[in-house]
Short mmCIF file of C-alpha atoms in Angstrom, two decimals:
data_model
loop_
_atom_site.label_atom_id
_atom_site.label_comp_id
_atom_site.label_asym_id
_atom_site.label_seq_id
_atom_site.Cartn_x
_atom_site.Cartn_y
_atom_site.Cartn_z
CA UNK A 1 133.33 85.89 159.91
CA UNK A 2 129.97 84.97 158.40
CA UNK A 3 129.93 81.65 160.24
CA UNK A 4 130.85 83.35 163.52
CA UNK A 5 128.11 85.94 163.03
CA UNK A 6 125.51 83.24 162.31
CA UNK A 7 126.63 81.29 165.36
CA UNK A 8 126.31 84.39 167.53
CA UNK A 9 122.85 85.11 166.09
CA UNK A 10 121.71 81.56 166.85
CA UNK A 11 123.07 81.83 170.39
CA UNK A 12 121.22 85.11 170.98
CA UNK A 13 118.01 83.60 169.62
CA UNK A 14 118.41 80.63 171.95
CA UNK A 15 118.96 82.94 174.93
CA UNK A 16 115.87 84.97 174.00
CA UNK A 17 113.81 81.78 173.82
CA UNK A 18 115.12 80.59 177.18
CA UNK A 19 114.33 83.99 178.72
CA UNK A 20 110.85 84.00 177.20
CA UNK A 21 110.12 80.49 178.49
CA UNK A 22 111.48 81.35 181.94
CA UNK A 23 109.22 84.41 182.21
CA UNK A 24 106.23 82.36 181.09
CA UNK A 25 107.04 79.63 183.64
CA UNK A 26 107.44 82.09 186.50
CA UNK A 27 104.18 83.83 185.56
CA UNK A 28 102.40 80.49 185.61
CA UNK A 29 103.89 79.52 188.96
CA UNK A 30 102.81 82.84 190.50
CA UNK A 31 99.36 82.94 188.93
CA UNK A 32 98.34 79.44 189.97
CA UNK A 33 98.46 79.95 193.77
CA UNK A 34 97.05 83.47 193.43
CA UNK A 35 94.09 82.12 191.45
CA UNK A 36 93.50 79.41 194.05
CA UNK A 37 93.61 81.94 196.90
CA UNK A 38 91.12 84.11 195.02
CA UNK A 39 88.75 81.16 194.62
CA UNK A 40 89.14 80.19 198.28
CA UNK A 41 88.31 83.73 199.40
CA UNK A 42 85.32 83.85 197.06
CA UNK A 43 84.11 80.49 198.34
CA UNK A 44 84.28 81.74 201.91
CA UNK A 45 82.38 84.92 200.94
CA UNK A 46 79.69 82.87 199.20
CA UNK A 47 79.35 80.57 202.21
CA UNK A 48 80.59 77.52 200.33
CA UNK A 49 83.20 76.78 203.01
CA UNK A 50 84.07 77.87 206.51
CA UNK A 51 86.65 80.60 207.23
CA UNK A 52 88.83 77.94 208.86
CA UNK A 53 88.86 75.79 205.72
CA UNK A 54 89.59 78.77 203.49
CA UNK A 55 92.35 80.02 205.79
CA UNK A 56 94.02 76.59 205.82
CA UNK A 57 93.98 76.32 202.04
CA UNK A 58 95.16 79.91 201.55
CA UNK A 59 98.02 79.34 204.00
CA UNK A 60 99.12 76.31 201.97
CA UNK A 61 99.31 78.44 198.84
CA UNK A 62 101.22 81.17 200.68
CA UNK A 63 103.74 78.54 201.79
CA UNK A 64 104.13 77.41 198.17
CA UNK A 65 104.72 81.00 197.06
CA UNK A 66 107.32 81.53 199.79
CA UNK A 67 109.13 78.35 198.76
CA UNK A 68 109.06 79.41 195.11
CA UNK A 69 110.59 82.80 195.92
CA UNK A 70 113.32 81.16 198.02
CA UNK A 71 114.18 78.76 195.21
CA UNK A 72 114.22 81.53 192.59
CA UNK A 73 116.53 83.64 194.77
CA UNK A 74 118.92 80.70 195.11
CA UNK A 75 118.95 80.05 191.35
CA UNK A 76 119.50 83.76 190.63
CA UNK A 77 122.46 83.82 193.01
CA UNK A 78 123.93 80.75 191.33
CA UNK A 79 123.45 82.27 187.86
CA UNK A 80 125.24 85.44 188.94
CA UNK A 81 127.97 83.37 190.62
CA UNK A 82 127.07 85.15 193.84
CA UNK A 83 127.05 82.00 195.95
CA UNK A 84 130.25 81.74 197.94
CA UNK A 85 130.92 78.20 199.01
CA UNK A 86 132.33 77.68 202.49
CA UNK A 87 134.22 74.44 202.10
CA UNK A 88 135.49 72.78 205.22
CA UNK A 89 136.29 69.24 206.36
CA UNK A 90 132.97 67.45 206.94
CA UNK A 91 132.54 64.11 208.71
CA UNK A 92 130.42 62.50 205.98
CA UNK A 93 129.03 59.73 208.19
CA UNK A 94 127.78 62.20 210.81
CA UNK A 95 126.45 64.55 208.12
CA UNK A 96 124.39 61.83 206.43
CA UNK A 97 123.20 60.38 209.73
CA UNK A 98 121.84 63.80 210.66
CA UNK A 99 120.06 64.49 207.39
CA UNK A 100 118.49 61.02 207.13
CA UNK A 101 117.39 61.39 210.73
CA UNK A 102 115.60 64.59 209.78
CA UNK A 103 113.45 62.64 207.31
CA UNK A 104 112.96 59.54 209.46
CA UNK A 105 109.69 60.75 210.97
CA UNK A 106 108.26 61.51 207.52
CA UNK A 107 109.32 58.08 206.29
CA UNK A 108 107.72 56.39 209.32
CA UNK A 109 104.49 58.31 208.72
CA UNK A 110 104.36 56.96 205.17
CA UNK A 111 105.46 53.44 206.25
CA UNK A 112 108.58 53.77 204.11
CA UNK A 113 111.84 52.17 205.19
CA UNK A 114 114.63 54.78 205.17
CA UNK A 115 118.12 53.30 205.32
CA UNK A 116 121.64 54.69 205.42
CA UNK A 117 124.57 52.66 204.10
CA UNK A 118 128.15 53.87 204.52
CA UNK A 119 130.97 52.31 202.51
CA UNK A 120 134.74 52.88 202.66
CA UNK A 121 134.61 56.54 203.67
CA UNK A 122 137.53 58.78 204.68
CA UNK A 123 137.18 60.54 208.04
CA UNK A 124 136.33 63.86 206.33
CA UNK A 125 135.74 65.35 202.88
CA UNK A 126 135.87 69.07 202.05
CA UNK A 127 132.58 70.59 200.89
CA UNK A 128 130.03 73.24 201.87
CA UNK A 129 127.83 71.33 204.31
CA UNK A 130 124.98 73.88 204.14
CA UNK A 131 124.74 73.69 200.34
CA UNK A 132 125.11 69.93 200.23
CA UNK A 133 122.40 69.70 202.88
CA UNK A 134 120.10 71.47 200.39
CA UNK A 135 121.11 68.98 197.69
CA UNK A 136 120.39 65.89 199.80
CA UNK A 137 117.27 67.49 201.27
CA UNK A 138 115.79 67.92 197.78
CA UNK A 139 116.70 64.39 196.73
CA UNK A 140 115.26 62.81 199.87
CA UNK A 141 112.06 64.83 199.61
CA UNK A 142 111.59 63.69 196.01
CA UNK A 143 112.35 60.07 196.86
CA UNK A 144 109.83 59.96 199.69
CA UNK A 145 107.17 61.73 197.62
CA UNK A 146 107.46 59.20 194.82
CA UNK A 147 107.70 56.04 196.92
CA UNK A 148 104.50 54.29 197.92
CA UNK A 149 103.57 52.95 201.33
CA UNK A 150 105.74 49.98 202.26
CA UNK A 151 108.52 51.05 199.92
CA UNK A 152 112.16 51.75 200.63
CA UNK A 153 114.57 54.69 200.25
CA UNK A 154 118.28 54.09 200.68
CA UNK A 155 121.02 56.69 201.09
CA UNK A 156 124.49 55.38 200.30
CA UNK A 157 127.90 57.04 200.58
CA UNK A 158 131.15 55.70 199.17
CA UNK A 159 134.50 57.11 198.13
CA UNK A 160 137.45 56.26 195.97
CA UNK A 161 140.69 58.11 195.32
CA UNK A 162 139.00 60.82 193.23
CA UNK A 163 135.35 61.18 194.24
CA UNK A 164 132.86 61.05 197.08
CA UNK A 165 129.61 59.55 195.79
CA UNK A 166 126.32 60.23 197.58
CA UNK A 167 123.39 58.19 196.27
CA UNK A 168 119.66 58.33 196.98
CA UNK A 169 117.81 55.28 195.69
CA UNK A 170 114.08 54.54 195.88
CA UNK A 171 111.90 51.70 194.65
CA UNK A 172 109.03 54.04 193.84
CA UNK A 173 107.14 54.86 190.65
CA UNK A 174 110.24 55.58 188.56
CA UNK A 175 110.60 57.92 185.58
CA UNK A 176 110.09 57.19 181.90
CA UNK A 177 113.27 57.48 179.83
CA UNK A 178 111.86 60.29 177.68
CA UNK A 179 111.82 62.61 180.69
CA UNK A 180 115.40 62.02 181.82
CA UNK A 181 117.15 64.49 179.45
CA UNK A 182 115.06 67.38 180.82
CA UNK A 183 114.81 66.26 184.41
CA UNK A 184 117.16 68.98 185.71
CA UNK A 185 115.59 71.79 183.65
CA UNK A 186 113.96 74.58 185.60
CA UNK A 187 110.20 74.20 186.07
CA UNK A 188 110.18 70.84 184.32
CA UNK A 189 107.74 68.40 185.89
CA UNK A 190 107.30 64.77 184.95
CA UNK A 191 103.70 64.87 186.20
CA UNK A 192 102.25 68.39 186.46
CA UNK A 193 99.15 67.43 188.43
CA UNK A 194 100.95 65.16 190.86
CA UNK A 195 103.72 67.66 191.53
CA UNK A 196 101.22 70.41 192.15
CA UNK A 197 99.46 68.32 194.78
CA UNK A 198 102.72 67.39 196.52
CA UNK A 199 104.00 70.97 196.47
CA UNK A 200 106.68 70.48 193.82
CA UNK A 201 107.74 73.59 191.94
CA UNK A 202 109.91 72.01 189.28
CA UNK A 203 113.01 73.72 190.73
CA UNK A 204 114.37 71.20 193.22
CA UNK A 205 116.45 69.18 190.77
CA UNK A 206 117.66 72.32 189.01
CA UNK A 207 118.98 73.49 192.38
CA UNK A 208 120.57 70.08 192.99
CA UNK A 209 122.42 70.33 189.68
CA UNK A 210 123.60 73.92 190.20
CA UNK A 211 124.84 73.43 193.75
CA UNK A 212 126.62 70.21 192.78
CA UNK A 213 128.31 71.86 189.81
CA UNK A 214 129.42 74.74 192.05
CA UNK A 215 131.39 72.07 193.91
CA UNK A 216 132.90 71.02 190.53
CA UNK A 217 130.86 67.84 190.83
CA UNK A 218 128.12 66.25 188.78
CA UNK A 219 124.76 64.60 189.35
CA UNK A 220 123.57 61.49 187.52
CA UNK A 221 120.23 59.70 187.38
CA UNK A 222 119.02 56.28 186.35
CA UNK A 223 115.37 55.33 186.50
CA UNK A 224 112.81 52.84 185.28
CA UNK A 225 109.02 53.10 185.56
CA UNK A 226 107.54 50.93 188.35
CA UNK A 227 111.07 49.98 189.47
CA UNK A 228 112.49 53.16 191.00
CA UNK A 229 115.09 55.89 190.63
CA UNK A 230 118.70 56.41 191.65
CA UNK A 231 120.26 59.87 191.92
CA UNK A 232 124.02 60.04 192.43
CA UNK A 233 125.98 63.13 193.43
CA UNK A 234 129.70 62.86 192.70
CA UNK A 235 131.98 65.35 194.44
CA UNK A 236 135.73 65.63 193.79
CA UNK A 237 138.01 64.88 196.72
#
């Protein structure tokens, strides 16, 4: 009984620490854009920039806040098991062709080669196409953000008797091994300054993990600095 009580106490302490850290992270994420908007408005009042410049910068921060709220709502729904998956047969080849096509213009703008490779796929696989769109959308956004001009991002799909594997590989900046264990933690950023500039909120990969696990799947990552990263989503068939 004593051991069970101590274990329960430790678990409660861990949950309190997680809750405390989450509140601190959310406060930081909300305060940062609000502080920037305040400075932009003050700069316009003081004549340090034009109203057009201030409005453009303030709108960017508003967009970041809106995205943060959307992501937090999604995570809250997942935590409360309120997300109801709508699984249906999905033509994987068509699905991936559509989502890579959505990012093709962005890739062209950055002079990044975006490729799709399809291997031994069944005609359809059952999953929630809307939720898996969010998963691949986050992974492709990250890959393009962290790949330099002239680089390459490859989306690959393959299947065996038990799993459908969707992989996003880039030959970008890569991630140091010390960051990998926390990569899917909420609000965790490998590079705080860089992510802030690119609009990252430290929630994208947490969402990828939660939506994949709702499908009874798993997500894996391998990465090496200056070589690139590979994210693999494995879904049961």
